[in-house]
Coordinates of C-alpha atoms in Angstrom, one line a residue:
X289 CA 50.7 32.3 -31.9
X290 CA 47.7 30.4 -30.8
X291 CA 44.3 31.4 -32.2
X292 CA 42.3 34.2 -30.6
X293 CA 39.1 32.5 -29.3
X294 CA 35.9 34.4 -28.7
X295 CA 33.9 32.0 -26.5
X296 CA 31.3 34.5 -25.6
X297 CA 30.6 35.1 -29.3
X298 CA 29.3 31.5 -29.6
X299 CA 26.5 32.3 -27.1
X300 CA 25.6 35.5 -29.0
X301 CA 25.5 33.8 -32.4
X302 CA 23.4 31.0 -31.1
X303 CA 20.9 33.4 -29.5
X304 CA 20.7 35.3 -32.8
X305 CA 20.1 32.2 -34.8
X306 CA 17.3 31.1 -32.5
X307 CA 15.7 34.6 -32.7
X308 CA 15.9 34.6 -36.5
X309 CA 14.3 31.1 -36.6
X310 CA 11.0 32.7 -35.4
X311 CA 10.8 34.9 -38.4
X312 CA 8.4 34.0 -41.3
X313 CA 10.1 32.4 -44.2
X314 CA 10.5 34.3 -47.4
X315 CA 8.8 32.7 -50.4
X316 CA 12.0 32.3 -52.4
X317 CA 13.7 30.7 -49.4
X318 CA 10.8 28.3 -49.0
X319 CA 11.0 27.4 -52.6
X320 CA 14.7 26.8 -52.3
X321 CA 14.3 24.4 -49.4
X322 CA 11.7 22.4 -51.2
X323 CA 13.7 22.2 -54.4
X324 CA 15.5 18.9 -55.0
X325 CA 17.4 20.1 -58.1
X326 CA 21.0 18.8 -58.1
X327 CA 23.9 21.0 -59.2
X328 CA 27.6 21.1 -58.6
X329 CA 27.5 24.9 -58.4
X330 CA 28.3 26.3 -54.9
X331 CA 28.3 29.9 -53.6
X332 CA 31.8 29.6 -52.0
X333 CA 35.3 30.0 -53.1
X334 CA 35.5 27.0 -55.5
X335 CA 38.8 25.5 -54.2
X336 CA 37.4 24.9 -50.7
X337 CA 37.4 21.1 -51.0
X338 CA 39.0 18.2 -52.9
X339 CA 37.8 17.9 -56.5
X340 CA 36.3 21.4 -56.8
X341 CA 35.5 22.2 -53.2
X342 CA 35.2 19.2 -50.0
X343 CA 34.3 14.9 -44.3
X344 CA 33.5 12.1 -42.0
X345 CA 32.9 10.0 -39.0
X346 CA 34.9 7.6 -36.9
X347 CA 35.1 4.3 -38.6
X348 CA 32.6 2.0 -36.9
X349 CA 33.3 -1.5 -35.8
X350 CA 29.8 -2.2 -37.1
X351 CA 27.3 0.3 -38.6
X352 CA 24.5 1.4 -36.4
X353 CA 21.0 0.5 -37.5
X354 CA 18.7 3.0 -39.1
X355 CA 16.2 4.7 -36.9
X356 CA 12.6 6.0 -37.6
X357 CA 13.7 8.3 -40.4
X358 CA 16.1 5.9 -41.9
X359 CA 19.0 8.2 -41.1
X360 CA 18.6 8.2 -37.3
X361 CA 21.0 6.1 -35.3
X362 CA 21.4 5.1 -31.6
X363 CA 19.7 6.2 -28.4
X364 CA 23.1 7.5 -27.2
X365 CA 23.0 10.0 -30.1
X366 CA 19.6 11.2 -29.0
X367 CA 20.9 12.0 -25.5
X368 CA 24.2 13.4 -26.5
X369 CA 25.2 17.1 -26.3
X370 CA 28.3 18.6 -27.7
X371 CA 30.2 21.8 -26.7
X372 CA 31.4 24.5 -29.1
X373 CA 32.9 27.6 -27.8
X374 CA 31.7 26.9 -24.3
X375 CA 28.1 26.4 -25.4
X376 CA 26.4 23.0 -25.2
X377 CA 24.4 22.0 -28.3
X378 CA 21.9 19.1 -27.8
X379 CA 20.8 16.7 -30.5
X380 CA 17.3 18.2 -30.3
X381 CA 18.7 21.6 -31.2
X382 CA 20.0 20.2 -34.5
X383 CA 18.0 17.0 -35.4
X384 CA 14.3 18.0 -35.3
X385 CA 12.3 15.0 -36.4
X386 CA 9.0 16.8 -36.2
X387 CA 10.1 19.7 -38.4
X388 CA 9.5 19.0 -42.1
X389 CA 12.2 21.4 -43.1
X390 CA 14.9 19.6 -41.1
X391 CA 17.2 17.3 -43.0
X392 CA 20.0 16.8 -40.6
X393 CA 20.7 13.2 -39.7
X394 CA 22.4 11.9 -36.6
X395 CA 25.5 11.0 -38.7
X396 CA 26.0 14.8 -39.3
X397 CA 25.1 15.8 -35.7
X398 CA 27.8 13.4 -34.5
X399 CA 30.5 15.6 -36.2
X400 CA 29.6 18.8 -34.5
X401 CA 32.2 19.7 -31.8
X402 CA 34.9 17.3 -33.0
X403 CA 36.8 20.2 -34.5
X404 CA 39.7 18.4 -36.0
X405 CA 41.3 21.7 -37.0
X406 CA 42.0 22.5 -33.4
X407 CA 44.1 19.3 -32.8
X408 CA 47.8 20.3 -33.1
X409 CA 49.0 16.9 -34.0
X410 CA 46.3 16.3 -36.6
X411 CA 47.1 17.0 -40.3
X412 CA 44.3 19.6 -40.4
X413 CA 45.5 21.3 -37.2
X414 CA 49.2 21.2 -38.4
X415 CA 48.1 22.9 -41.7
X416 CA 46.0 25.5 -40.0
X417 CA 48.9 26.4 -37.6
X418 CA 51.3 26.6 -40.5
X419 CA 49.0 29.2 -42.2
X420 CA 48.8 31.0 -38.9
X421 CA 52.6 31.1 -38.7
X422 CA 52.7 32.8 -42.2
X423 CA 50.3 35.5 -41.2
X424 CA 51.9 36.1 -37.8
X425 CA 55.3 36.4 -39.4
X426 CA 54.3 38.8 -42.2
X427 CA 51.5 40.7 -40.5
X428 CA 52.5 40.6 -36.8
X429 CA 49.5 41.3 -34.5
X430 CA 47.2 42.3 -37.3
X431 CA 45.0 39.3 -38.0
X432 CA 42.5 38.1 -35.3
X433 CA 41.9 34.4 -35.4
X434 CA 38.6 32.6 -34.8
X435 CA 38.4 28.8 -34.9
X436 CA 35.6 28.0 -32.4
X437 CA 32.5 29.8 -33.8
X438 CA 29.2 28.0 -33.7
X439 CA 28.3 26.1 -36.9
X440 CA 24.6 26.9 -36.5
X441 CA 23.9 30.1 -38.4
X442 CA 20.8 31.8 -39.8
X443 CA 19.9 31.6 -43.5
X444 CA 20.6 35.3 -43.6
X445 CA 24.1 34.8 -42.3
X446 CA 24.9 31.9 -44.6
X447 CA 23.4 33.3 -47.8
X448 CA 21.9 36.8 -47.7
X449 CA 24.9 38.5 -45.9
X450 CA 27.3 37.3 -48.6
X451 CA 24.9 38.2 -51.5
X452 CA 24.0 34.7 -52.6
X453 CA 20.9 35.1 -54.9
X454 CA 17.6 34.0 -53.4
X455 CA 17.1 31.5 -56.2
X456 CA 20.6 30.0 -56.1
X457 CA 20.7 26.2 -56.1
X458 CA 23.0 26.1 -53.0
X459 CA 20.0 27.2 -50.9
X460 CA 18.1 24.0 -51.8
X461 CA 17.2 21.2 -49.5
X462 CA 19.3 19.0 -51.7
X463 CA 22.5 20.9 -51.1
X464 CA 22.3 22.4 -47.6
X465 CA 21.5 21.0 -44.2
X466 CA 18.6 22.9 -42.7
X467 CA 17.9 22.8 -39.0
X468 CA 14.6 24.6 -39.6
X469 CA 13.4 27.0 -42.2
X470 CA 15.6 29.9 -41.0
X471 CA 18.6 28.0 -39.6
X472 CA 21.3 26.0 -41.3
X473 CA 24.6 24.3 -40.6
X474 CA 27.0 26.7 -42.2
X475 CA 28.2 25.6 -45.6
X476 CA 31.1 28.0 -45.6
X477 CA 33.1 30.1 -43.1
X478 CA 32.0 33.2 -45.0
X479 CA 28.8 32.9 -42.9
X480 CA 30.6 34.8 -40.1
X481 CA 32.0 37.6 -42.3
X482 CA 29.3 40.2 -41.8
X483 CA 29.1 39.7 -38.0
X484 CA 32.8 40.1 -37.6
X485 CA 32.8 43.3 -39.7
X486 CA 30.0 44.8 -37.6
X487 CA 32.0 44.0 -34.5
X488 CA 34.9 46.1 -35.7
X489 CA 37.3 43.5 -37.0
X490 CA 39.2 44.5 -40.1
X491 CA 41.8 41.7 -40.4
X492 CA 40.7 38.2 -39.5
X493 CA 41.0 34.5 -40.2
X494 CA 38.1 32.2 -39.6
X495 CA 38.6 28.4 -39.5
X496 CA 35.8 25.9 -38.9
X497 CA 33.9 22.8 -39.9
X498 CA 31.4 23.3 -42.7
X499 CA 28.5 21.1 -43.9
X500 CA 27.1 20.2 -47.3
X501 CA 25.1 17.3 -48.6
X502 CA 27.4 15.7 -51.1
X503 CA 28.4 12.6 -53.0
X504 CA 30.4 9.6 -51.7
X505 CA 33.9 9.1 -52.9
X506 CA 37.5 9.4 -51.8
X507 CA 37.6 13.2 -51.9
X508 CA 34.1 14.2 -50.9
X509 CA 32.3 14.1 -47.5
X510 CA 29.4 16.2 -46.1
X511 CA 31.6 17.7 -43.3
X512 CA 34.9 19.4 -44.1
X513 CA 37.0 22.3 -42.9
X514 CA 37.6 25.8 -44.4
X515 CA 39.6 28.8 -43.6
X516 CA 38.5 32.3 -44.6
X517 CA 40.8 35.3 -44.7
X518 CA 39.6 38.9 -44.8
X519 CA 41.3 42.3 -44.8
X520 CA 39.8 45.8 -44.9
X521 CA 41.6 48.9 -46.3
X522 CA 40.7 52.5 -45.7
X523 CA 41.2 55.3 -48.3
X524 CA 44.4 56.3 -46.5
X525 CA 46.0 53.0 -47.4
X526 CA 45.8 53.4 -51.1
X527 CA 45.8 57.3 -51.5
X528 CA 49.5 57.5 -52.4
X529 CA 49.7 54.3 -54.5
X530 CA 48.6 55.7 -57.8
X531 CA 45.9 53.0 -57.9
X532 CA 42.2 53.0 -57.0
X533 CA 41.0 51.0 -54.0
X534 CA 40.0 48.0 -56.0
X535 CA 43.3 47.7 -57.9
X536 CA 45.2 48.3 -54.6
X537 CA 43.3 45.5 -52.8
X538 CA 43.7 43.1 -55.7
X539 CA 47.4 43.7 -55.9
X540 CA 47.8 43.2 -52.1
X541 CA 45.7 40.1 -52.2
X542 CA 47.8 38.4 -54.9
X543 CA 51.0 39.3 -53.2
X544 CA 49.8 37.9 -49.9
X545 CA 48.5 34.7 -51.3
X546 CA 51.5 34.0 -53.5
X547 CA 53.6 34.3 -50.3
X548 CA 51.3 31.9 -48.6
X549 CA 51.6 29.4 -51.4
X550 CA 55.4 29.5 -51.3
X551 CA 55.2 29.1 -47.5
X552 CA 53.2 25.9 -47.9
X553 CA 54.6 24.4 -51.1
X554 CA 58.0 26.0 -51.6
X555 CA 59.3 27.6 -54.8
X556 CA 56.5 26.6 -57.2
X557 CA 55.2 28.1 -60.5
X558 CA 51.9 29.9 -60.0
X559 CA 49.1 31.3 -62.2
X560 CA 46.0 33.4 -61.6
X561 CA 42.7 32.5 -63.2
X562 CA 39.7 34.8 -63.4
X563 CA 36.5 33.4 -62.1
X564 CA 33.1 34.3 -60.5
X565 CA 31.9 34.3 -56.9
X566 CA 28.7 36.1 -55.7
X567 CA 30.6 38.1 -53.0
X568 CA 33.8 39.3 -54.7
X569 CA 34.5 41.3 -57.8
X570 CA 37.0 40.8 -59.4
X571 CA 37.4 37.2 -58.4
X572 CA 40.4 34.9 -58.9
X573 CA 41.6 31.3 -58.4
X574 CA 45.2 30.6 -57.6
X575 CA 46.8 27.6 -59.2
X576 CA 50.3 26.1 -58.6
X577 CA 52.2 23.6 -60.7
X578 CA 52.8 20.8 -58.2
X579 CA 53.7 17.1 -58.8
X580 CA 53.5 17.6 -62.6
X581 CA 50.0 19.1 -62.7
X582 CA 48.2 22.3 -62.1
X583 CA 46.6 22.3 -58.6
X584 CA 43.8 24.8 -57.6
X585 CA 44.8 26.1 -54.2
X586 CA 42.2 28.6 -53.3
X587 CA 39.6 31.1 -54.4
X588 CA 39.6 34.8 -53.6
X589 CA 38.7 38.3 -54.7
X590 CA 38.0 41.9 -53.9
X591 CA 34.9 42.1 -51.6
X592 CA 31.7 43.4 -53.2
X593 CA 31.1 47.0 -52.0
X594 CA 27.6 46.2 -50.9
X595 CA 28.8 43.8 -48.2
X596 CA 31.1 46.5 -46.8
X597 CA 28.3 49.2 -47.0
X598 CA 25.8 47.0 -45.1
X599 CA 28.3 46.5 -42.3
X600 CA 29.5 50.1 -41.7
X601 CA 32.5 50.2 -44.0
X602 CA 31.4 52.7 -46.6
X603 CA 34.3 54.0 -48.7
X604 CA 36.5 51.1 -47.7
X605 CA 37.7 48.2 -49.8
X606 CA 38.6 44.6 -48.7
X607 CA 39.8 41.3 -50.0
X608 CA 38.8 37.8 -49.0
X609 CA 40.0 34.3 -49.7
X610 CA 38.8 30.8 -48.9
X611 CA 40.6 27.5 -48.9
X612 CA 39.7 24.0 -48.0
X613 CA 42.0 22.4 -45.4
X614 CA 41.3 18.8 -46.5
X615 CA 42.1 19.6 -50.1
X616 CA 45.5 20.9 -49.3
X617 CA 46.3 18.4 -46.6
X618 CA 45.5 15.5 -48.9
X619 CA 48.2 16.8 -51.3
X620 CA 50.8 17.9 -48.7
X621 CA 50.5 14.7 -46.6
X622 CA 49.7 12.2 -49.4
X623 CA 46.5 11.1 -47.8
X624 CA 44.5 9.1 -50.4
X625 CA 41.1 9.0 -48.8
X626 CA 39.2 11.8 -47.0
X627 CA 37.8 9.3 -44.4
X628 CA 41.2 8.9 -42.9
X629 CA 41.1 12.3 -41.4
X630 CA 38.5 11.0 -38.9
X631 CA 40.2 7.7 -38.0
X632 CA 41.2 7.1 -34.4
X633 CA 43.5 4.2 -35.5
X634 CA 46.9 4.9 -34.0
X635 CA 48.5 3.6 -37.1
X636 CA 47.2 6.8 -38.7
X637 CA 47.3 9.3 -35.9
X638 CA 50.8 8.4 -34.7
X639 CA 52.3 9.3 -38.1
X640 CA 51.9 13.1 -37.5
X641 CA 53.5 15.5 -35.1
X642 CA 52.9 19.1 -34.1
X643 CA 54.6 21.6 -36.4
X644 CA 55.7 19.1 -39.0
X645 CA 54.0 20.0 -42.3
X646 CA 54.1 17.6 -45.2
X647 CA 55.1 14.3 -43.5
X648 CA 54.1 11.7 -46.1
X649 CA 51.4 9.3 -45.0
X650 CA 52.5 5.6 -45.1
X651 CA 49.5 3.3 -45.8
X652 CA 49.2 0.7 -43.0
X653 CA 46.7 -1.6 -44.7
X654 CA 44.8 -2.2 -47.9
X655 CA 41.7 -4.2 -47.3
X656 CA 39.7 -5.3 -50.3
X657 CA 36.5 -3.5 -51.3
X658 CA 33.2 -5.3 -51.8
X659 CA 30.9 -4.1 -54.6
X660 CA 27.2 -4.3 -54.7
X661 CA 24.9 -3.0 -57.4
X662 CA 21.4 -1.7 -57.0
X663 CA 19.0 -0.7 -59.8
X664 CA 15.7 1.1 -59.5
X665 CA 13.2 3.3 -61.4
X666 CA 13.6 6.9 -60.3
X667 CA 10.9 9.5 -59.8
X668 CA 10.9 13.2 -60.4
X669 CA 12.0 14.0 -56.9
X670 CA 15.1 11.7 -57.0
X671 CA 18.5 13.2 -56.5
X672 CA 21.9 11.5 -56.0
X673 CA 22.6 13.5 -52.9
X674 CA 19.5 12.0 -51.3
X675 CA 20.6 8.6 -52.2
X676 CA 24.0 9.2 -50.6
X677 CA 22.4 10.4 -47.4
X678 CA 20.4 7.1 -47.2
X679 CA 23.5 5.0 -47.9
X680 CA 25.5 7.0 -45.2
X681 CA 22.7 6.6 -42.7
X682 CA 23.0 2.8 -43.0
X683 CA 26.6 2.1 -43.8
X684 CA 28.4 5.1 -42.3
X685 CA 32.0 5.4 -43.5
X686 CA 32.0 1.8 -44.7
X687 CA 30.5 3.2 -47.8
X688 CA 33.6 4.2 -49.9
X689 CA 31.9 5.2 -53.1
X690 CA 28.5 5.4 -54.7
X691 CA 28.8 5.6 -58.5
X692 CA 26.2 5.7 -61.3
X693 CA 27.1 2.9 -63.8
X694 CA 24.0 2.7 -65.9
X695 CA 21.2 5.0 -66.9
X696 CA 18.4 4.4 -69.5
X697 CA 14.8 5.3 -70.3
X698 CA 12.3 2.8 -71.6
X699 CA 9.6 3.2 -74.1
X700 CA 7.1 4.2 -71.4
X701 CA 9.3 7.1 -70.4
X702 CA 10.5 5.5 -67.1
X703 CA 14.1 6.1 -66.2
X704 CA 16.3 3.5 -64.5
X705 CA 19.5 4.1 -62.6
X706 CA 22.0 1.5 -61.6
X707 CA 24.4 2.4 -58.8
X708 CA 27.5 0.5 -57.7
X709 CA 28.2 0.8 -54.0
X710 CA 31.8 0.1 -52.8
X711 CA 32.0 -1.0 -49.2
X712 CA 35.4 -1.0 -47.5
X713 CA 36.9 -0.4 -44.1
X714 CA 40.4 1.1 -44.0
X715 CA 41.0 -0.7 -40.7
X716 CA 39.7 -4.3 -41.1
X717 CA 38.3 -6.9 -43.5
X718 CA 34.5 -6.9 -43.9
X719 CA 32.6 -10.2 -43.7
X720 CA 30.3 -11.4 -46.4
X721 CA 27.4 -11.5 -43.9
X722 CA 28.1 -7.9 -42.8
X723 CA 28.1 -6.6 -46.4
X724 CA 25.0 -8.6 -47.3
X725 CA 23.1 -7.2 -44.3
X726 CA 24.3 -3.7 -45.2
X727 CA 23.1 -4.0 -48.8
X728 CA 19.8 -5.4 -47.7
X729 CA 19.2 -2.5 -45.3
X730 CA 20.3 0.0 -47.9
X731 CA 17.9 -1.4 -50.5
X732 CA 15.0 -1.3 -48.1
X733 CA 15.8 2.3 -47.0
X734 CA 16.2 3.5 -50.6
X735 CA 12.8 2.0 -51.5
X736 CA 11.0 3.5 -48.5
X737 CA 12.8 6.8 -48.1
X738 CA 13.2 7.8 -51.7
X739 CA 9.9 6.2 -53.0
X740 CA 11.6 4.5 -55.9
X741 CA 10.8 1.1 -57.4
X742 CA 13.6 -1.4 -57.1
X743 CA 14.4 -3.6 -60.0

């Protein structure tokens, strides 16, 4: 069954986001935006990306030069508009150079509307449809499917509606892409949970691209794809079971997700691990023993009662799960680098076919990396996420990894970091001149944008 698309909803969501953007900003939210504290903790189901939660841009023939903010690219990007759910989103709706709370670069705007999860012959689309098949077979006609909802959401939708504390680090400017003080690019598909509940949906799957400022390596990228599952139970559902509502929902959740894991991975050993999420209690992670190691597949739990009460479901219980499509697809298809998902190279795209899960990727090239080191004295405002944003703004996906290789503090109390940047294209060899120009531009942008002293 193909997904149930609500194109009119995108208009409604966007209108509500714009309306909320006119509201005054709460003090705690303002403090969160200005915060530059870096932390790996995220308010989402922890398995939603490779290496504890997860993407990318088309590999450029040559990187675009930096613009006025160091992260702006071409004039074409400025004039571009993308369409999501029948609604056109212009660059100026997302990249607001005159708004001090905006931290969305053109490299991120360029990902909106690409929706790799809706391409039936793409690994992410193949995986999404395989999950759909499982729910269609086992819960025929019950789950509504949404995979075309607008990624621009309000701070309330993204955080408050799913009980993320006001002082949580995920709200910071360092971790989340803010369009303005009250609008963000969703950092999880849970941002649509409350809206769908209020609209009367009790069983639904939401798939979409999500956005987070993050590090640069083979398993992390600031745009990736999640799927959220949600199911509501009424008192009649558990009244004859001998269990209370919470225990009933937890048992059904585990049974459902164990079946999904077998559907994707076959007859594998599984285990449940207790964990914590702000929006579920109890909360669990499902791990499977796969390729001689324990693999975290997804996070899930019984929905906090407060979320249900706020959205007209008093006396009900529900479960929710969240999984990262990239994380699972990299394992199922043997894809070694997350940037490959965004490649247009036919040597990659031709390897996959609709409905064929788990076709093993065959590497078509291995071009050598080029390493460049950069040392500088940091300041109190420095964060590694900000450094990675600058590097991406100059090098795009030619930046394969940014890694801290040295850290020391001198007698004057000044701290120096040395980062090693690996440049590599997965489609061609890079020239010495090209790499040297990239590194020169990166050094200049790091000095000017991050206000650090190069060594």
